[in-house]
XYZ file of C-alpha atoms in Angstrom:
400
model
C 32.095 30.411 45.625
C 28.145 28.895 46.047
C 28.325 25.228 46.325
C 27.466 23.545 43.286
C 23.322 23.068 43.552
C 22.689 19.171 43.879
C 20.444 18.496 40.574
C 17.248 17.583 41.389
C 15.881 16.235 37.511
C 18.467 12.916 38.489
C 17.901 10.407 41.011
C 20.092 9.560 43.954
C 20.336 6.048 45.355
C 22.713 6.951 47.942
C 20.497 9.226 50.300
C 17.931 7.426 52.416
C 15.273 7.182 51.174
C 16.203 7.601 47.849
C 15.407 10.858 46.024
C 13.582 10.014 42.197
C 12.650 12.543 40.371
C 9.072 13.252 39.223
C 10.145 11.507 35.612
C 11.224 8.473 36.874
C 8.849 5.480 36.512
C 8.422 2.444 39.803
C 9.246 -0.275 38.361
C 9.178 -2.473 41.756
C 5.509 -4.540 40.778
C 6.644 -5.032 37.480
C 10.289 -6.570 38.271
C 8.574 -8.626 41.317
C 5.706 -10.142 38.333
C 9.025 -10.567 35.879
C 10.629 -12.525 38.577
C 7.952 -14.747 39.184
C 7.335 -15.331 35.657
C 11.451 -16.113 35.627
C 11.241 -18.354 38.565
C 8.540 -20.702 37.181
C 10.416 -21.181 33.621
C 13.633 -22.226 35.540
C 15.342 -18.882 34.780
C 18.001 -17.020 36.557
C 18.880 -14.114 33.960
C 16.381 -12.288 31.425
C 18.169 -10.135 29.182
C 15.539 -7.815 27.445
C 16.607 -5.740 23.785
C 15.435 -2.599 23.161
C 14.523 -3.265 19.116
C 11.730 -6.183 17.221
C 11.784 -9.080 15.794
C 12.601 -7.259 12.370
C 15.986 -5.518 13.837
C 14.150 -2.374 13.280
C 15.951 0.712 13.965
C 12.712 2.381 15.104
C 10.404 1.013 16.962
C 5.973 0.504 17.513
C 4.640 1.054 21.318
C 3.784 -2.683 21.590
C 7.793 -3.269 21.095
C 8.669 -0.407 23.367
C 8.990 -3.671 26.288
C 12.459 -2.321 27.921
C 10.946 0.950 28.102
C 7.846 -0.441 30.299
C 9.999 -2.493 32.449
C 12.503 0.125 33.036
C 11.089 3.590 32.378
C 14.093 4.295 29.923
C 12.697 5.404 26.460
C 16.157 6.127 24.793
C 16.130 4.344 21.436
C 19.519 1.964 22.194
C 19.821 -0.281 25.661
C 19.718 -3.594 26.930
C 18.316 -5.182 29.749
C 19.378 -7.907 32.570
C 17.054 -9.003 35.215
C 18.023 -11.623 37.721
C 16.430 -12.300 40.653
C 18.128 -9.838 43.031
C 19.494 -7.675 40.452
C 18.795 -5.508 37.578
C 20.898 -2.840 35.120
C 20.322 -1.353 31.908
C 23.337 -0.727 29.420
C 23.511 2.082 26.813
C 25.567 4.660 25.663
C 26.622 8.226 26.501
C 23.814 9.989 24.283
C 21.541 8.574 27.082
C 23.405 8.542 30.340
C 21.534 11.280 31.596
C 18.352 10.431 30.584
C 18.529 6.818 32.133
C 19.170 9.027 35.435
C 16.493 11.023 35.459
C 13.928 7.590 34.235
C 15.506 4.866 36.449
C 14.001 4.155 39.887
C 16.685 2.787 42.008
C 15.683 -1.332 41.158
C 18.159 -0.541 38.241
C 21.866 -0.350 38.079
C 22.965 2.151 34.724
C 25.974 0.794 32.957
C 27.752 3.001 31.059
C 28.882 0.999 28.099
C 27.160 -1.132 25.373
C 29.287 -3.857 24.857
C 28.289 -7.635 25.030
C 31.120 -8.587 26.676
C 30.595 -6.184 29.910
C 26.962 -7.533 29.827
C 27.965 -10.898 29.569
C 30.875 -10.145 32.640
C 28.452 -8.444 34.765
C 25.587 -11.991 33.915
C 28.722 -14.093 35.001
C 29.283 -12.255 38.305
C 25.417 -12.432 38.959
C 24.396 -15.582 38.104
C 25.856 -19.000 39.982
C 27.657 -21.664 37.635
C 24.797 -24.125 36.531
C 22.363 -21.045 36.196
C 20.164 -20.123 32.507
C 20.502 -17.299 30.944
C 17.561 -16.869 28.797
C 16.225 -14.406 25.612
C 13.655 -14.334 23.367
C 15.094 -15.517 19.790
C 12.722 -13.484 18.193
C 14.385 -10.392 19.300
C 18.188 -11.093 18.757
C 19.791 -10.710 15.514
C 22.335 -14.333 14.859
C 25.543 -11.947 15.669
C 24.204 -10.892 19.018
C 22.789 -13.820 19.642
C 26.085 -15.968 18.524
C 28.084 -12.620 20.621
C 26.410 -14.124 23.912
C 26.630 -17.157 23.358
C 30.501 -16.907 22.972
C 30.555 -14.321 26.335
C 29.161 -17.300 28.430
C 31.218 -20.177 26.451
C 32.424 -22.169 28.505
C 31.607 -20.617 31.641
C 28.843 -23.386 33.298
C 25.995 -20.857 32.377
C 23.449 -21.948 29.894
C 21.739 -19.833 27.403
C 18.538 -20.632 26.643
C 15.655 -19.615 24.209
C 12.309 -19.353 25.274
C 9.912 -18.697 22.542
C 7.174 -17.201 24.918
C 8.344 -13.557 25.530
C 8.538 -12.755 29.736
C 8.075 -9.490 29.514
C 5.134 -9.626 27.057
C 3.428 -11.778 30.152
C 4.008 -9.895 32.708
C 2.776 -6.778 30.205
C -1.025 -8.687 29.419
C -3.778 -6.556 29.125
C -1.809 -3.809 29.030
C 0.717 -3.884 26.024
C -0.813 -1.592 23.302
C -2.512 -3.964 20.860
C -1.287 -4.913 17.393
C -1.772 -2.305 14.449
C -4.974 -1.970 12.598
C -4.508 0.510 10.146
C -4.821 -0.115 6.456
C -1.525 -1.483 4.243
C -2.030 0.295 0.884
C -0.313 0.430 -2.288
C 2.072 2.827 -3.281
C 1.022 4.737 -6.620
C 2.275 3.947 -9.871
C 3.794 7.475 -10.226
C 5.951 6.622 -7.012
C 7.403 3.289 -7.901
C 9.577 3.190 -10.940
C 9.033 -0.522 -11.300
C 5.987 -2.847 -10.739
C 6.213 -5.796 -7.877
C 6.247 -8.087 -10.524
C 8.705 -6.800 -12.204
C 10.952 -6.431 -8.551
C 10.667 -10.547 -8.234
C 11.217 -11.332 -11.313
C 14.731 -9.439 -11.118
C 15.121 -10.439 -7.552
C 14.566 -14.516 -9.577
C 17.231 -14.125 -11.898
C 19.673 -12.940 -9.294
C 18.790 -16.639 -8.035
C 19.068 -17.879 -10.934
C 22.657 -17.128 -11.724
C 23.688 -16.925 -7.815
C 26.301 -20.499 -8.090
C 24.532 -22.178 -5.180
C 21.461 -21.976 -6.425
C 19.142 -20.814 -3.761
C 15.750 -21.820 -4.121
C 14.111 -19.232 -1.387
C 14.911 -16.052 -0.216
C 13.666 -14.701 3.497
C 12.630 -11.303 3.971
C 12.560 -10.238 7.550
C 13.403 -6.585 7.234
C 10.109 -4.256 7.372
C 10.802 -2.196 4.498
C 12.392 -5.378 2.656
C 8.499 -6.938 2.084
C 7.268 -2.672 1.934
C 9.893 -2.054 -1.247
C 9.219 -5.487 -2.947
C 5.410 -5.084 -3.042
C 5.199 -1.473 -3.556
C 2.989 -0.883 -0.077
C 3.124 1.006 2.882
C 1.424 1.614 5.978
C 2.656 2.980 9.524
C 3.152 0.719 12.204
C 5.940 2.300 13.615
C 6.187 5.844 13.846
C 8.231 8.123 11.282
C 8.930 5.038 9.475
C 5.890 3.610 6.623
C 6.345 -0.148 6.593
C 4.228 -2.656 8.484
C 5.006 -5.978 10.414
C 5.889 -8.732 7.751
C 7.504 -11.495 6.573
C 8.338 -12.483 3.014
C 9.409 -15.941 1.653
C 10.249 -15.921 -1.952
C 10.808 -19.230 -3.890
C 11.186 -19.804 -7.738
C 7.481 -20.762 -8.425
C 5.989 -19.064 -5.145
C 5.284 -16.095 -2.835
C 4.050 -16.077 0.636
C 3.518 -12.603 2.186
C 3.105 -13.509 5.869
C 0.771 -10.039 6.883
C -2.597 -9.413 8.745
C -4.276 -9.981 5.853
C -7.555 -7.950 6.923
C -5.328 -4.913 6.921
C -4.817 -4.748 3.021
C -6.734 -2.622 1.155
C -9.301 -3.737 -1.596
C -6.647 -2.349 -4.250
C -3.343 -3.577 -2.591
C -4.872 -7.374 -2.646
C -5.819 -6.765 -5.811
C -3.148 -6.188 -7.185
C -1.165 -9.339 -5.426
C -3.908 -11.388 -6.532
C -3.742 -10.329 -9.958
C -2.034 -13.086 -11.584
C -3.503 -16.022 -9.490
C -2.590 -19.229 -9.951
C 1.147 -18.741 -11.233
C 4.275 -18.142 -10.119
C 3.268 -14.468 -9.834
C 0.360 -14.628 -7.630
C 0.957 -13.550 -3.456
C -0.103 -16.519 -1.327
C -1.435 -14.248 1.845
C -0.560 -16.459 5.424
C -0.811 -15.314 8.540
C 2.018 -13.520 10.293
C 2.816 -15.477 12.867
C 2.842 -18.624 10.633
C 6.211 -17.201 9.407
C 8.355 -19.490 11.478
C 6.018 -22.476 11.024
C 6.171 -22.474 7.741
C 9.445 -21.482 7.352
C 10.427 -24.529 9.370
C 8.433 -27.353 7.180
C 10.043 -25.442 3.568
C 13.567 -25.994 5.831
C 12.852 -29.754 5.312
C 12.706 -30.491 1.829
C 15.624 -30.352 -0.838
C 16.165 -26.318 -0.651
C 18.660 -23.337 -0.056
C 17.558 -20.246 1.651
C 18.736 -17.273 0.570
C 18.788 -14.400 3.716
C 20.571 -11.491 5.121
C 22.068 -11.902 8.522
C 21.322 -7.818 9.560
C 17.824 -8.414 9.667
C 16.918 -11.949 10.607
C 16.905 -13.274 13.796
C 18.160 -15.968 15.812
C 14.622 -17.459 16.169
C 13.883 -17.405 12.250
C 17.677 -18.620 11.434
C 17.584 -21.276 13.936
C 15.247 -23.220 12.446
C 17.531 -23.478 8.932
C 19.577 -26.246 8.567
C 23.044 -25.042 8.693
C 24.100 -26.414 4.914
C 20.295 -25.277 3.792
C 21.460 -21.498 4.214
C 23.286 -18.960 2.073
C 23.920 -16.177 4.212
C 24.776 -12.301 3.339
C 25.053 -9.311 5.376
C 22.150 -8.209 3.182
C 18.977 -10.343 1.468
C 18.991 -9.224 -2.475
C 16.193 -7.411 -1.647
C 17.725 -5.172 0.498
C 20.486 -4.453 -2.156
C 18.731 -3.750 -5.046
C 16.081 -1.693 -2.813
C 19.628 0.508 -2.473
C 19.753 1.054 -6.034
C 17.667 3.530 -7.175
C 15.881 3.386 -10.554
C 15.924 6.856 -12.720
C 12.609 7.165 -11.734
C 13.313 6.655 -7.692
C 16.317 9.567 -8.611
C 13.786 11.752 -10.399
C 11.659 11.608 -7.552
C 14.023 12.356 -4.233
C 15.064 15.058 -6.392
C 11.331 16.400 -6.136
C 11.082 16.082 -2.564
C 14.256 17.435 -1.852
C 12.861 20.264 -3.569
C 10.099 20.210 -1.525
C 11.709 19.933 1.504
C 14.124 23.002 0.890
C 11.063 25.127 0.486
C 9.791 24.278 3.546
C 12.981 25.229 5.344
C 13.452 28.251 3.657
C 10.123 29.386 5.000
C 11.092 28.350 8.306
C 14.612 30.202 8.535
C 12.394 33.162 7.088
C 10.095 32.675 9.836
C 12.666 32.407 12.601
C 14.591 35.695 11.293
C 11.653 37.616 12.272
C 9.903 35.794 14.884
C 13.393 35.323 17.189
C 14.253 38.926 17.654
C 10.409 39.003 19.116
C 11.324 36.347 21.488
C 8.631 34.447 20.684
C 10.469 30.751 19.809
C 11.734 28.090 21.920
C 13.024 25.039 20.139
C 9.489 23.323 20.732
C 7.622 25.542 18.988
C 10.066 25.911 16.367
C 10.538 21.970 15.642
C 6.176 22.281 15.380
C 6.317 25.336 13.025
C 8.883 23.180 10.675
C 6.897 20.097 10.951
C 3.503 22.140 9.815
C 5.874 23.641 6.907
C 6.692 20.565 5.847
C 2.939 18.696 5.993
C 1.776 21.589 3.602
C 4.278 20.774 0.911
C 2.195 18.383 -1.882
C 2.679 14.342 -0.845
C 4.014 15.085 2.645
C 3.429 11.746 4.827
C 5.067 13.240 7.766
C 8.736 13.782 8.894
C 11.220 10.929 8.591
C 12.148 11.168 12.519
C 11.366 13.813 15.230
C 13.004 17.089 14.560
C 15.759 17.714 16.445
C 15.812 21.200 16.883
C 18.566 23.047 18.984
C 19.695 27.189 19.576
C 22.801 28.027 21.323
């Protein structure tokens, strides 16, 4: 039999020099800036998350930071950096594609958990050494998973509000969104804002602690509640925000340059009063968050979507904690309207693949498709339909 043929899309650290394949990104002047940057804030480990600082499943370029320090663009992973050492974690859906990305400055592990991250952290980093993350990127159950990995252990873990990466990034991290936050039509929303915080009030109201706030850190938490969109992040129409919602109040914590004429309009309709949208600046959210956390008050959040940086800042017996904000469960509960309406674009949607299987019956025997062209055939399908905004992800199109 022919000897297997050594795969040359993968890279291999054993030979001398190393062979890296033509997709695989040098990350040595990057890991030698991170270092620096590590060594001058007194840190010995950098572990680096692949999501936001709204736990968002997807994510916008400026986020993407493990992907520019590593070259790995799978959508799940977590980084370590120490100063000698570096490995990325994720799981089997991206094995292969970490091999053919990596340079050899990384060691892949093939597993997500915390505790082999936190094992491999302990092996790597001397007793007395900080481990350090940004808050702003850890949800309080990873966050409170590491901490519990290195209990005990002689290693600190340590916050540091500045992000490393984002340093060592500058000039050339993509810059913040610009594009206009508008409001969703009428037709579209089955119930007015208003008429989403006043509900969202009376669950307050009768909750038996009483909560006089509630935090809104996921994206499409603040996009649901206010009836507006925009597209920050790819296949998903939400845009970076904050929401804190008292009894008498509501600050929307946005780029407030990015709303259009009608969308502040119609927050600003019932100024002064209880129902009028107090527009702050975004990154005022933990700020302000953190001077409301000193007076006589509960806050109200979900613990899927905030993180570690916002919750820290919360007096422990100031917080009612759910998985979920009420937000995000009565966003699950679709109005008659909301039904009437995915009905439509299901509709809609099965139109535009019956076209497509049409299409494929008699362009395939031609031998005219690959599964590029057909995922851009579907895609243009799809955009033609009436109220297409785009797909929902990439499509993930597959033969054989």
């Amino acid at each position: 039999p022919q000897a297997a043929s050594a795969r040359t899309d993968v890279r291999d650290c054993s030979t001398d020099p190393p062979y890296l394949p033509p997709t695989a990104t040098n990350t040595t002047a990057r890991l030698a800036a991170l270092r620096d940057t590590m060594r001058a804030h007194g840190v010995h480990a950098y572990i680096v998350p692949s999501t936001d600082a709204h736990m968002s499943e997807y994510i916008a370029e400026r986020d993407a930071r493990l992907g520019w320090l590593t070259g790995f663009t799978g959508s799940a992973g977590t980084g370590v950096v120490t100063q000698d050492k570096a490995a990325l974690w994720t799981d089997s859906r991206y094995w292969t594609q970490a091999e053919r990305q990596l340079d050899c400055n990384w060691e892949l592990q093939r597993t997500t958990w915390i505790e082999s991250i936190g094992l491999w952290i302990l092996e790597a980093v001397p007793v007395g050494g900080n481990i350090s993350l940004d808050p702003f990127l850890f949800s309080i159950d990873t966050w409170n998973s590491y901490s519990q990995a290195l209990h005990g252990s002689g290693r600190t873990l340590v916050p540091i509000e500045t992000n490393l990466v984002d340093q060592v990034w500058g000039d050339e991290r993509p810059s913040s969104p610009s594009s206009t936050i508008y409001s969703l039509p009428e037709a579209f929303t089955g119930s007015s804002w208003q008429e989403k915080v006043a509900g969202i009030r009376q669950q307050m109201e009768q909750h038996v602690r009483r909560p006089t706030a509630v935090l809104l850190s996921g994206l499409e938490e603040t996009a649901w509640l206010f009836n507006l969109r925009g597209d920050d992040i790819p296949y998903n129409p939400v845009f970076y925000s904050y929401t804190l919602l008292t009894n008498t109040n509501i600050s929307l914590f946005v780029d407030e340059r990015r709303l259009s004429a009608a969308a502040q309009e119609s927050l600003r309709a019932d100024c002064p009063g209880p129902l009028c949208v107090e527009l702050q600046e975004y990154g005022q959210a933990r700020a302000h968050l953190h001077r409301y956390a000193q007076g006589n008050v509960t806050i109200w959040l979900g613990t899927e979507y905030t993180t570690y940086g916002l919750y820290g800042v919360i007096p422990q017996e100031k917080l009612l904690e759910d998985s979920y904000s009420p937000v995000m469960m009565a966003k699950a509960v679709k109005n008659a309207k909301e039904q009437e309406l995915l009905r439509a674009a299901h509709l809609r949607d099965a139109v535009a693949v019956i076209q497509y299987l049409l299409w494929l019956e008699k362009m395939v025997p031609q031998g005219q498709v690959d599964e590029f062209s057909g995922a851009q055939h579907i895609d243009m399908l799809r955009r033609a339909q009436e109220h297409s905004r785009g797909p929902s992800f990439q499509s993930i199109s597959a033969s054989g």
